[in-house]
mmCIF file of N, CA, C and O in Angstrom:
data_model
loop_
_atom_site.group_PDB
_atom_site.id
_atom_site.type_symbol
_atom_site.label_atom_id
_atom_site.label_comp_id
_atom_site.label_asym_id
_atom_site.label_seq_id
_atom_site.Cartn_x
_atom_site.Cartn_y
_atom_site.Cartn_z
ATOM 1 N N MET A 1 -4.774 -2.344 -4.074
ATOM 2 C CA MET A 1 -4.419 -1.118 -3.208
ATOM 3 C C MET A 1 -4.295 -0.096 -3.738
ATOM 4 O O MET A 1 -3.821 0.247 -4.991
ATOM 5 N N ARG A 2 -4.765 0.890 -3.371
ATOM 6 C CA ARG A 2 -4.816 2.410 -3.641
ATOM 7 C C ARG A 2 -4.433 3.283 -2.707
ATOM 8 O O ARG A 2 -4.829 3.235 -1.792
ATOM 9 N N LEU A 3 -3.216 3.904 -3.164
ATOM 10 C CA LEU A 3 -2.772 4.841 -2.196
ATOM 11 C C LEU A 3 -3.442 6.256 -2.063
ATOM 12 O O LEU A 3 -4.245 6.641 -3.070
ATOM 13 N N SER A 4 -3.575 6.836 -0.954
ATOM 14 C CA SER A 4 -4.312 7.990 -0.718
ATOM 15 C C SER A 4 -3.505 9.428 -1.063
ATOM 16 O O SER A 4 -3.976 10.293 -1.299
ATOM 17 N N ALA A 5 -2.111 9.098 -0.905
ATOM 18 C CA ALA A 5 -1.137 10.053 -0.985
ATOM 19 C C ALA A 5 0.247 9.563 -1.388
ATOM 20 O O ALA A 5 0.514 8.451 -1.241
ATOM 21 N N SER A 6 1.123 10.345 -1.685
ATOM 22 C CA SER A 6 2.447 9.919 -2.178
ATOM 23 C C SER A 6 3.218 9.467 -0.901
ATOM 24 O O SER A 6 3.112 9.987 0.034
ATOM 25 N N VAL A 7 4.285 8.788 -1.288
ATOM 26 C CA VAL A 7 4.957 7.944 -0.390
ATOM 27 C C VAL A 7 6.619 8.063 -0.702
ATOM 28 O O VAL A 7 6.791 7.862 -1.773
ATOM 29 N N GLY A 8 7.422 8.536 -0.026
ATOM 30 C CA GLY A 8 8.753 8.462 -0.118
ATOM 31 C C GLY A 8 9.091 9.996 0.067
ATOM 32 O O GLY A 8 8.718 10.885 0.844
ATOM 33 N N ALA A 9 10.338 10.289 -0.952
ATOM 34 C CA ALA A 9 11.082 11.782 -0.836
ATOM 35 C C ALA A 9 10.004 12.710 -0.988
ATOM 36 O O ALA A 9 9.271 12.479 -2.114
ATOM 37 N N ASP A 10 9.888 13.762 -0.139
ATOM 38 C CA ASP A 10 8.849 14.758 -0.543
ATOM 39 C C ASP A 10 7.460 14.348 -0.481
ATOM 40 O O ASP A 10 6.706 15.138 -1.255
ATOM 41 N N GLY A 11 7.136 13.167 0.039
ATOM 42 C CA GLY A 11 6.047 12.613 -0.166
ATOM 43 C C GLY A 11 5.053 13.127 1.026
ATOM 44 O O GLY A 11 5.412 13.784 2.082
ATOM 45 N N ALA A 12 3.645 12.775 1.126
ATOM 46 C CA ALA A 12 2.985 13.237 2.151
ATOM 47 C C ALA A 12 3.069 12.075 3.304
ATOM 48 O O ALA A 12 3.017 12.268 4.438
ATOM 49 N N ASN A 13 3.579 10.970 2.941
ATOM 50 C CA ASN A 13 3.863 9.775 3.943
ATOM 51 C C ASN A 13 2.952 9.533 5.218
ATOM 52 O O ASN A 13 3.091 9.780 6.065
ATOM 53 N N ARG A 14 1.594 9.351 4.512
ATOM 54 C CA ARG A 14 0.615 8.913 5.535
ATOM 55 C C ARG A 14 0.741 7.541 5.940
ATOM 56 O O ARG A 14 0.935 6.579 5.284
ATOM 57 N N LEU A 15 0.601 7.175 7.117
ATOM 58 C CA LEU A 15 0.936 6.066 7.813
ATOM 59 C C LEU A 15 0.677 4.761 7.047
ATOM 60 O O LEU A 15 1.256 3.891 7.046
ATOM 61 N N GLY A 16 -0.578 4.673 6.728
ATOM 62 C CA GLY A 16 -1.298 3.639 6.003
ATOM 63 C C GLY A 16 -0.746 3.298 4.692
ATOM 64 O O GLY A 16 -0.326 2.210 4.236
ATOM 65 N N ASP A 17 -0.524 4.385 4.052
ATOM 66 C CA ASP A 17 -0.069 4.269 2.741
ATOM 67 C C ASP A 17 1.359 3.974 2.758
ATOM 68 O O ASP A 17 2.097 3.063 1.763
ATOM 69 N N VAL A 18 2.158 4.342 3.779
ATOM 70 C CA VAL A 18 3.516 4.274 3.853
ATOM 71 C C VAL A 18 3.821 2.594 4.230
ATOM 72 O O VAL A 18 4.619 1.664 3.581
ATOM 73 N N MET A 19 2.887 2.019 5.167
ATOM 74 C CA MET A 19 2.886 0.745 5.479
ATOM 75 C C MET A 19 2.580 -0.231 4.384
ATOM 76 O O MET A 19 3.434 -1.295 4.046
ATOM 77 N N ALA A 20 1.767 0.294 3.678
ATOM 78 C CA ALA A 20 1.332 -0.341 2.199
ATOM 79 C C ALA A 20 2.577 -0.620 1.231
ATOM 80 O O ALA A 20 2.714 -1.857 0.887
ATOM 81 N N VAL A 21 3.261 0.511 1.069
ATOM 82 C CA VAL A 21 4.299 0.488 0.097
ATOM 83 C C VAL A 21 5.450 -0.478 0.789
ATOM 84 O O VAL A 21 6.074 -1.173 0.148
ATOM 85 N N GLN A 22 5.866 -0.240 2.083
ATOM 86 C CA GLN A 22 6.827 -1.084 2.614
ATOM 87 C C GLN A 22 6.343 -2.720 2.570
ATOM 88 O O GLN A 22 7.534 -3.357 2.164
ATOM 89 N N THR A 23 5.184 -2.873 2.572
ATOM 90 C CA THR A 23 4.759 -4.469 2.714
ATOM 91 C C THR A 23 5.003 -4.692 1.310
ATOM 92 O O THR A 23 5.675 -5.762 0.939
ATOM 93 N N LEU A 24 4.663 -4.022 0.257
ATOM 94 C CA LEU A 24 4.740 -4.397 -1.358
ATOM 95 C C LEU A 24 6.301 -4.427 -1.815
ATOM 96 O O LEU A 24 6.624 -5.252 -2.290
ATOM 97 N N LEU A 25 7.126 -3.443 -1.062
ATOM 98 C CA LEU A 25 8.384 -3.483 -1.478
ATOM 99 C C LEU A 25 9.196 -4.732 -0.908
ATOM 100 O O LEU A 25 9.966 -5.296 -1.628
ATOM 101 N N ASN A 26 8.574 -5.272 0.103
ATOM 102 C CA ASN A 26 9.074 -6.514 0.887
ATOM 103 C C ASN A 26 9.000 -7.673 -0.100
ATOM 104 O O ASN A 26 9.639 -8.868 -0.105
ATOM 105 N N LYS A 27 8.083 -7.807 -0.676
ATOM 106 C CA LYS A 27 7.696 -8.890 -1.922
ATOM 107 C C LYS A 27 8.794 -9.038 -2.823
ATOM 108 O O LYS A 27 8.997 -10.040 -3.432
ATOM 109 N N PHE A 28 9.584 -7.778 -3.238
ATOM 110 C CA PHE A 28 10.719 -7.883 -4.076
ATOM 111 C C PHE A 28 11.966 -7.855 -3.296
ATOM 112 O O PHE A 28 12.856 -8.411 -3.923
ATOM 113 N N ILE A 29 12.055 -7.285 -2.154
ATOM 114 C CA ILE A 29 13.178 -7.568 -1.292
ATOM 115 C C ILE A 29 13.502 -8.972 -0.812
ATOM 116 O O ILE A 29 14.720 -9.567 -1.199
ATOM 117 N N VAL A 30 12.733 -9.573 -0.452
ATOM 118 C CA VAL A 30 12.763 -10.869 0.388
ATOM 119 C C VAL A 30 13.527 -11.987 -0.623
ATOM 120 O O VAL A 30 14.230 -12.789 -0.274
ATOM 121 N N PRO A 31 12.756 -11.908 -1.802
ATOM 122 C CA PRO A 31 13.327 -13.141 -2.909
ATOM 123 C C PRO A 31 14.268 -12.584 -3.626
ATOM 124 O O PRO A 31 14.767 -13.133 -4.571
ATOM 125 N N SER A 32 15.048 -11.645 -3.079
ATOM 126 C CA SER A 32 16.536 -10.975 -3.691
ATOM 127 C C SER A 32 16.075 -10.433 -4.881
ATOM 128 O O SER A 32 17.182 -10.492 -5.978
ATOM 129 N N LYS A 33 15.167 -9.919 -5.454
ATOM 130 C CA LYS A 33 15.090 -9.072 -6.507
ATOM 131 C C LYS A 33 15.361 -7.938 -6.539
ATOM 132 O O LYS A 33 15.574 -7.280 -7.538
ATOM 133 N N LEU A 34 15.788 -7.450 -5.222
ATOM 134 C CA LEU A 34 16.411 -6.102 -5.189
ATOM 135 C C LEU A 34 17.544 -6.387 -4.172
ATOM 136 O O LEU A 34 17.682 -6.141 -2.930
ATOM 137 N N PRO A 35 18.597 -6.722 -4.695
ATOM 138 C CA PRO A 35 19.815 -7.293 -4.106
ATOM 139 C C PRO A 35 20.413 -6.022 -3.383
ATOM 140 O O PRO A 35 20.411 -4.724 -3.732
ATOM 141 N N GLY A 36 20.939 -6.391 -2.313
ATOM 142 C CA GLY A 36 21.721 -5.240 -1.465
ATOM 143 C C GLY A 36 20.515 -4.362 -0.394
ATOM 144 O O GLY A 36 21.114 -3.740 0.322
ATOM 145 N N ILE A 37 19.346 -4.864 -0.607
ATOM 146 C CA ILE A 37 18.214 -3.985 0.090
ATOM 147 C C ILE A 37 17.856 -4.994 1.221
ATOM 148 O O ILE A 37 17.264 -6.217 0.803
ATOM 149 N N ASP A 38 17.707 -4.637 2.587
ATOM 150 C CA ASP A 38 17.276 -5.694 3.532
ATOM 151 C C ASP A 38 15.758 -5.323 3.775
ATOM 152 O O ASP A 38 15.279 -4.202 3.449
ATOM 153 N N PRO A 39 15.085 -6.416 4.185
ATOM 154 C CA PRO A 39 13.798 -6.320 4.352
ATOM 155 C C PRO A 39 13.384 -5.207 5.261
ATOM 156 O O PRO A 39 13.983 -4.947 6.161
ATOM 157 N N LEU A 40 12.090 -4.417 5.018
ATOM 158 C CA LEU A 40 11.875 -3.366 5.691
ATOM 159 C C LEU A 40 10.642 -3.775 6.807
ATOM 160 O O LEU A 40 9.938 -4.673 6.662
ATOM 161 N N ALA A 41 10.651 -3.155 7.871
ATOM 162 C CA ALA A 41 9.524 -3.255 8.960
ATOM 163 C C ALA A 41 8.640 -2.440 8.536
ATOM 164 O O ALA A 41 8.824 -1.220 8.420
ATOM 165 N N PRO A 42 7.488 -2.977 8.331
ATOM 166 C CA PRO A 42 6.364 -1.993 7.874
ATOM 167 C C PRO A 42 5.896 -1.378 8.924
ATOM 168 O O PRO A 42 4.986 -1.599 9.693
ATOM 169 N N ASP A 43 6.682 -0.184 9.450
ATOM 170 C CA ASP A 43 6.324 0.593 10.633
ATOM 171 C C ASP A 43 5.637 1.891 10.297
ATOM 172 O O ASP A 43 5.393 2.649 11.034
ATOM 173 N N GLY A 44 5.369 2.267 9.030
ATOM 174 C CA GLY A 44 4.643 3.582 8.558
ATOM 175 C C GLY A 44 5.618 4.700 8.616
ATOM 176 O O GLY A 44 5.225 5.792 8.345
ATOM 177 N N LYS A 45 7.011 4.464 8.887
ATOM 178 C CA LYS A 45 7.872 5.589 8.780
ATOM 179 C C LYS A 45 8.855 5.476 7.716
ATOM 180 O O LYS A 45 9.293 4.398 7.372
ATOM 181 N N VAL A 46 8.685 6.723 6.991
ATOM 182 C CA VAL A 46 9.619 6.773 5.687
ATOM 183 C C VAL A 46 11.255 7.171 6.308
ATOM 184 O O VAL A 46 11.396 8.410 6.501
ATOM 185 N N GLY A 47 12.209 6.422 6.397
ATOM 186 C CA GLY A 47 13.461 6.599 6.495
ATOM 187 C C GLY A 47 14.245 6.276 5.620
ATOM 188 O O GLY A 47 13.977 6.036 4.299
ATOM 189 N N ALA A 48 15.700 6.256 5.790
ATOM 190 C CA ALA A 48 16.651 5.908 4.639
ATOM 191 C C ALA A 48 16.623 4.798 4.151
ATOM 192 O O ALA A 48 16.674 4.462 2.773
ATOM 193 N N ARG A 49 16.134 3.690 4.892
ATOM 194 C CA ARG A 49 16.077 2.441 4.177
ATOM 195 C C ARG A 49 14.514 2.245 3.125
ATOM 196 O O ARG A 49 14.823 1.805 2.376
ATOM 197 N N THR A 50 13.669 2.869 3.492
ATOM 198 C CA THR A 50 12.404 2.850 2.515
ATOM 199 C C THR A 50 12.711 3.662 1.422
ATOM 200 O O THR A 50 12.499 3.323 0.292
ATOM 201 N N ILE A 51 13.394 4.866 1.642
ATOM 202 C CA ILE A 51 13.877 5.426 0.372
ATOM 203 C C ILE A 51 14.950 4.715 -0.492
ATOM 204 O O ILE A 51 14.606 4.746 -1.727
ATOM 205 N N ALA A 52 15.713 4.190 0.104
ATOM 206 C CA ALA A 52 16.771 3.381 -0.672
ATOM 207 C C ALA A 52 15.936 2.226 -1.555
ATOM 208 O O ALA A 52 16.301 1.732 -2.608
ATOM 209 N N ALA A 53 15.069 1.568 -0.737
ATOM 210 C CA ALA A 53 14.372 0.587 -1.386
ATOM 211 C C ALA A 53 13.319 0.944 -2.614
ATOM 212 O O ALA A 53 13.249 0.345 -3.640
ATOM 213 N N ILE A 54 12.573 2.147 -2.396
ATOM 214 C CA ILE A 54 11.832 2.773 -3.461
ATOM 215 C C ILE A 54 12.644 3.069 -4.793
ATOM 216 O O ILE A 54 12.432 2.976 -5.648
ATOM 217 N N ARG A 55 13.797 3.673 -4.103
ATOM 218 C CA ARG A 55 14.953 3.941 -5.324
ATOM 219 C C ARG A 55 15.139 2.768 -6.207
ATOM 220 O O ARG A 55 15.282 2.737 -7.264
ATOM 221 N N ALA A 56 15.769 1.900 -5.337
ATOM 222 C CA ALA A 56 16.441 0.702 -6.096
ATOM 223 C C ALA A 56 15.211 0.019 -6.986
ATOM 224 O O ALA A 56 15.332 -0.581 -8.114
ATOM 225 N N PHE A 57 13.874 -0.049 -6.396
ATOM 226 C CA PHE A 57 12.860 -0.576 -7.223
ATOM 227 C C PHE A 57 12.468 0.061 -8.447
ATOM 228 O O PHE A 57 12.301 -0.214 -9.634
ATOM 229 N N GLN A 58 12.625 1.770 -8.427
ATOM 230 C CA GLN A 58 12.440 2.236 -9.548
ATOM 231 C C GLN A 58 13.553 2.181 -10.506
ATOM 232 O O GLN A 58 13.405 2.234 -11.696
ATOM 233 N N GLN A 59 14.642 1.932 -10.181
ATOM 234 C CA GLN A 59 15.792 1.604 -11.244
ATOM 235 C C GLN A 59 15.734 0.389 -11.943
ATOM 236 O O GLN A 59 15.861 0.160 -13.085
ATOM 237 N N ARG A 60 15.401 -0.765 -11.113
ATOM 238 C CA ARG A 60 15.425 -2.167 -11.475
ATOM 239 C C ARG A 60 14.210 -2.291 -12.223
ATOM 240 O O ARG A 60 14.294 -2.994 -13.349
ATOM 241 N N PHE A 61 12.861 -1.976 -11.743
ATOM 242 C CA PHE A 61 11.552 -2.334 -12.515
ATOM 243 C C PHE A 61 11.085 -1.312 -13.266
ATOM 244 O O PHE A 61 10.329 -1.576 -14.244
ATOM 245 N N ALA A 62 11.226 0.015 -13.013
ATOM 246 C CA ALA A 62 10.682 1.195 -13.750
ATOM 247 C C ALA A 62 11.657 1.745 -14.824
ATOM 248 O O ALA A 62 11.383 2.624 -15.551
ATOM 249 N N GLY A 63 13.020 1.190 -14.734
ATOM 250 C CA GLY A 63 13.889 1.632 -15.901
ATOM 251 C C GLY A 63 14.148 3.287 -15.620
ATOM 252 O O GLY A 63 14.689 3.786 -16.635
ATOM 253 N N MET A 64 14.284 3.675 -14.484
ATOM 254 C CA MET A 64 14.469 5.165 -14.203
ATOM 255 C C MET A 64 15.840 5.401 -13.987
ATOM 256 O O MET A 64 16.537 4.752 -13.262
ATOM 257 N N ALA A 65 16.508 6.187 -14.943
ATOM 258 C CA ALA A 65 17.977 6.257 -14.660
ATOM 259 C C ALA A 65 18.174 7.223 -13.365
ATOM 260 O O ALA A 65 19.170 6.894 -12.662
ATOM 261 N N LYS A 66 17.318 8.078 -13.240
ATOM 262 C CA LYS A 66 17.305 8.926 -12.056
ATOM 263 C C LYS A 66 16.127 9.019 -11.324
ATOM 264 O O LYS A 66 15.181 9.821 -11.391
ATOM 265 N N PRO A 67 15.869 7.979 -10.362
ATOM 266 C CA PRO A 67 14.899 7.566 -9.751
ATOM 267 C C PRO A 67 14.722 8.803 -8.562
ATOM 268 O O PRO A 67 15.498 9.445 -8.032
ATOM 269 N N HIS A 68 13.259 9.140 -8.417
ATOM 270 C CA HIS A 68 12.946 10.238 -7.676
ATOM 271 C C HIS A 68 12.504 9.855 -6.162
ATOM 272 O O HIS A 68 12.305 10.680 -5.351
ATOM 273 N N ALA A 69 12.600 8.473 -6.079
ATOM 274 C CA ALA A 69 12.370 7.753 -4.717
ATOM 275 C C ALA A 69 10.803 8.221 -4.032
ATOM 276 O O ALA A 69 10.909 8.334 -2.826
ATOM 277 N N ARG A 70 10.057 8.352 -5.032
ATOM 278 C CA ARG A 70 8.625 8.610 -4.389
ATOM 279 C C ARG A 70 7.524 7.715 -5.396
ATOM 280 O O ARG A 70 7.815 7.564 -6.489
ATOM 281 N N VAL A 71 6.549 7.140 -4.608
ATOM 282 C CA VAL A 71 5.554 6.530 -5.200
ATOM 283 C C VAL A 71 4.606 7.457 -5.096
ATOM 284 O O VAL A 71 3.986 7.871 -3.947
ATOM 285 N N ASP A 72 3.710 7.788 -6.195
ATOM 286 C CA ASP A 72 2.559 8.442 -6.443
ATOM 287 C C ASP A 72 1.355 7.791 -6.509
ATOM 288 O O ASP A 72 1.474 6.791 -7.368
ATOM 289 N N PRO A 73 0.076 8.036 -5.882
ATOM 290 C CA PRO A 73 -1.118 7.374 -6.284
ATOM 291 C C PRO A 73 -1.403 7.523 -8.040
ATOM 292 O O PRO A 73 -1.194 8.668 -8.477
ATOM 293 N N ALA A 74 -2.061 6.686 -8.300
ATOM 294 C CA ALA A 74 -2.418 6.756 -9.791
ATOM 295 C C ALA A 74 -3.592 7.257 -9.991
ATOM 296 O O ALA A 74 -4.245 7.722 -9.131
#
């Protein structure tokens, strides 16, 4: 999967990109690898729950002390 633009806080938040990120985040949420985060509905909308899931992922797996809650294309 390749994003066309950034997703999350201050991101472009294009529908297909957001849905892709939400779907991928659920792979970490469902098996409780991100405790305290409920599964996301891949609806293409960036709300508080999607931002919280991105931030939790960045803290736990990217080792960010101050996560910016945005996923940028590589």
